[in-house]
Amino acid sequence: MPERPIKIAPSILAANFARLGEEVSSAEAAGADLIHIDVMDGRFVPNITMGPMVVTAVRRCVSIPLDVHLMIVEPERYLEQFAGSGADSITVHLEACAHLHRVLGQIAELGCRAGVALNPHTPMNALSEVLHLLDVINVMTVNPGFGGQRFIAGMSNKISQLRAAVDERDLNIDIEVDGGITSKTLPIAAAAGANVMIAGTCIFGHERGIVAGIQELREAQISMGVK
Ligand code: DX5
Ligand code: ZN
């Protein structure tokens, strides 16, 4: 396996929103590499969460990059607002974009890293014509919409095929896994070739707190000999 540092991206979906500033600051102090922000519209997914105001608020509390995951229809209508709120990367769903190629260009023009998320049913080869436009691929390891679901183990094949395609073309693309990441599933995802671990419940919902949650994931990573 090539040397590829693993990044940990706490997902604030599982945070205590009454104390969001403290929670993200504590995640940053505990060594989080990114903060993952799940935007849901009640249409693309059956849940409504947060919008650009929350991105602005989090931006004021941490200096690590903000990874904004748009689970919304017509994401092109909101790219400018999210970029203006402080998003470093903006990820849209392939299934929500009739004109994905154009949307990826718009994200790049706004100065953000461009990402695409794939629902569990979407094959990796759906990305073949846009791979060179991507900075981030989010492989959903649950059906999007809710935190606290079980990791779909069958997604490992998709991750490893994507990693092979990215490496073969010598592209610099982060492969994220999103959903059901724990100290048990992190090693599976890392072994398949993912390098960004998005985790909500096992960090913000950890019984001994956020620091312990991040520590547990780092230990799982170290125990498999990955940096
Ligand atoms: C699910 C979201 C995930 C979610 C992960 O639709 O995209 O980012 O927060 O949460 P856990 O880690 O609880 O599965
Ligand atoms: Zn997400």
PDB file of C-alpha atoms in Angstrom, residues 3-84:
ATOM      1  CA  GLU A   3       2.263   5.845   1.920  1.00  0.00           C
ATOM      2  CA  ARG A   4      -0.730   8.141   2.133  1.00  0.00           C
ATOM      3  CA  PRO A   5      -1.433  10.080   5.325  1.00  0.00           C
ATOM      4  CA  ILE A   6      -4.896   9.430   6.689  1.00  0.00           C
ATOM      5  CA  LYS A   7      -6.983  12.507   7.430  1.00  0.00           C
ATOM      6  CA  ILE A   8      -9.784  12.571   9.974  1.00  0.00           C
ATOM      7  CA  ALA A   9     -12.813  14.712   9.177  1.00  0.00           C
ATOM      8  CA  PRO A  10     -15.329  14.986  12.028  1.00  0.00           C
ATOM      9  CA  SER A  11     -18.873  15.424  10.708  1.00  0.00           C
ATOM     10  CA  ILE A  12     -20.780  18.012  12.731  1.00  0.00           C
ATOM     11  CA  LEU A  13     -24.061  16.282  11.959  1.00  0.00           C
ATOM     12  CA  ALA A  14     -23.535  14.422  15.246  1.00  0.00           C
ATOM     13  CA  ALA A  15     -22.389  17.499  17.222  1.00  0.00           C
ATOM     14  CA  ASN A  16     -24.288  19.297  19.949  1.00  0.00           C
ATOM     15  CA  PHE A  17     -25.562  22.310  18.016  1.00  0.00           C
ATOM     16  CA  ALA A  18     -26.165  24.307  21.172  1.00  0.00           C
ATOM     17  CA  ARG A  19     -22.384  24.234  21.690  1.00  0.00           C
ATOM     18  CA  LEU A  20     -21.160  23.942  18.118  1.00  0.00           C
ATOM     19  CA  GLY A  21     -18.269  26.407  18.457  1.00  0.00           C
ATOM     20  CA  GLU A  22     -16.799  24.582  21.440  1.00  0.00           C
ATOM     21  CA  GLU A  23     -17.256  21.198  19.789  1.00  0.00           C
ATOM     22  CA  VAL A  24     -15.468  22.075  16.538  1.00  0.00           C
ATOM     23  CA  SER A  25     -12.678  23.865  18.433  1.00  0.00           C
ATOM     24  CA  SER A  26     -12.186  20.818  20.566  1.00  0.00           C
ATOM     25  CA  ALA A  27     -12.089  18.571  17.456  1.00  0.00           C
ATOM     26  CA  GLU A  28      -9.444  20.830  15.925  1.00  0.00           C
ATOM     27  CA  ALA A  29      -7.374  20.799  19.135  1.00  0.00           C
ATOM     28  CA  ALA A  30      -7.620  16.980  19.204  1.00  0.00           C
ATOM     29  CA  GLY A  31      -6.009  16.784  15.763  1.00  0.00           C
ATOM     30  CA  ALA A  32      -8.885  16.776  13.271  1.00  0.00           C
ATOM     31  CA  ASP A  33      -7.647  17.547   9.759  1.00  0.00           C
ATOM     32  CA  LEU A  34     -10.911  18.911   8.319  1.00  0.00           C
ATOM     33  CA  ILE A  35     -14.428  19.685   9.499  1.00  0.00           C
ATOM     34  CA  HIS A  36     -17.155  17.965   7.441  1.00  0.00           C
ATOM     35  CA  ILE A  37     -20.456  19.836   7.082  1.00  0.00           C
ATOM     36  CA  ASP A  38     -23.531  17.936   5.871  1.00  0.00           C
ATOM     37  CA  VAL A  39     -26.055  20.089   4.038  1.00  0.00           C
ATOM     38  CA  MET A  40     -29.423  18.366   3.473  1.00  0.00           C
ATOM     39  CA  ASP A  41     -32.485  19.843   1.811  1.00  0.00           C
ATOM     40  CA  GLY A  42     -35.328  17.415   2.549  1.00  0.00           C
ATOM     41  CA  ARG A  43     -35.558  16.684  -1.192  1.00  0.00           C
ATOM     42  CA  PHE A  44     -32.402  14.921  -2.329  1.00  0.00           C
ATOM     43  CA  VAL A  45     -32.383  13.204   1.060  1.00  0.00           C
ATOM     44  CA  PRO A  46     -35.242  12.816   3.537  1.00  0.00           C
ATOM     45  CA  ASN A  47     -33.757  15.124   6.150  1.00  0.00           C
ATOM     46  CA  ILE A  48     -33.129  18.862   6.556  1.00  0.00           C
ATOM     47  CA  THR A  49     -30.004  20.100   8.290  1.00  0.00           C
ATOM     48  CA  MET A  50     -27.996  23.273   7.811  1.00  0.00           C
ATOM     49  CA  GLY A  51     -27.055  25.948   5.292  1.00  0.00           C
ATOM     50  CA  PRO A  52     -24.369  28.560   4.606  1.00  0.00           C
ATOM     51  CA  MET A  53     -24.932  30.359   7.939  1.00  0.00           C
ATOM     52  CA  VAL A  54     -23.564  27.356   9.784  1.00  0.00           C
ATOM     53  CA  VAL A  55     -20.523  27.229   7.493  1.00  0.00           C
ATOM     54  CA  THR A  56     -19.874  30.913   8.292  1.00  0.00           C
ATOM     55  CA  ALA A  57     -20.204  30.229  12.018  1.00  0.00           C
ATOM     56  CA  VAL A  58     -17.834  27.249  11.964  1.00  0.00           C
ATOM     57  CA  ARG A  59     -15.347  29.179   9.806  1.00  0.00           C
ATOM     58  CA  ARG A  60     -14.983  31.693  12.661  1.00  0.00           C
ATOM     59  CA  CYS A  61     -14.131  28.960  15.165  1.00  0.00           C
ATOM     60  CA  VAL A  62     -11.464  26.843  13.423  1.00  0.00           C
ATOM     61  CA  SER A  63      -8.636  27.305  10.961  1.00  0.00           C
ATOM     62  CA  ILE A  64      -8.617  23.789   9.445  1.00  0.00           C
ATOM     63  CA  PRO A  65     -10.362  23.368   6.055  1.00  0.00           C
ATOM     64  CA  LEU A  66     -14.137  23.036   5.837  1.00  0.00           C
ATOM     65  CA  ASP A  67     -15.390  20.168   3.681  1.00  0.00           C
ATOM     66  CA  VAL A  68     -18.962  20.944   2.625  1.00  0.00           C
ATOM     67  CA  HIS A  69     -21.077  17.990   1.468  1.00  0.00           C
ATOM     68  CA  LEU A  70     -24.157  19.132  -0.437  1.00  0.00           C
ATOM     69  CA  MET A  71     -26.951  16.562  -0.328  1.00  0.00           C
ATOM     70  CA  ILE A  72     -29.290  18.882  -2.199  1.00  0.00           C
ATOM     71  CA  VAL A  73     -31.000  19.068  -5.581  1.00  0.00           C
ATOM     72  CA  GLU A  74     -29.796  21.770  -7.993  1.00  0.00           C
ATOM     73  CA  PRO A  75     -26.580  22.400  -6.033  1.00  0.00           C
ATOM     74  CA  GLU A  76     -25.465  24.911  -8.696  1.00  0.00           C
ATOM     75  CA  ARG A  77     -27.924  27.421  -7.221  1.00  0.00           C
ATOM     76  CA  TYR A  78     -26.025  27.582  -3.928  1.00  0.00           C
ATOM     77  CA  LEU A  79     -22.339  27.172  -4.820  1.00  0.00           C
ATOM     78  CA  GLU A  80     -21.551  30.864  -4.585  1.00  0.00           C
ATOM     79  CA  GLN A  81     -23.121  31.179  -1.151  1.00  0.00           C
ATOM     80  CA  PHE A  82     -21.231  28.199   0.233  1.00  0.00           C
ATOM     81  CA  ALA A  83     -17.943  29.382  -1.267  1.00  0.00           C
ATOM     82  CA  GLY A  84     -18.571  32.850   0.207  1.00  0.00           C
TER      83      GLY A  84
END
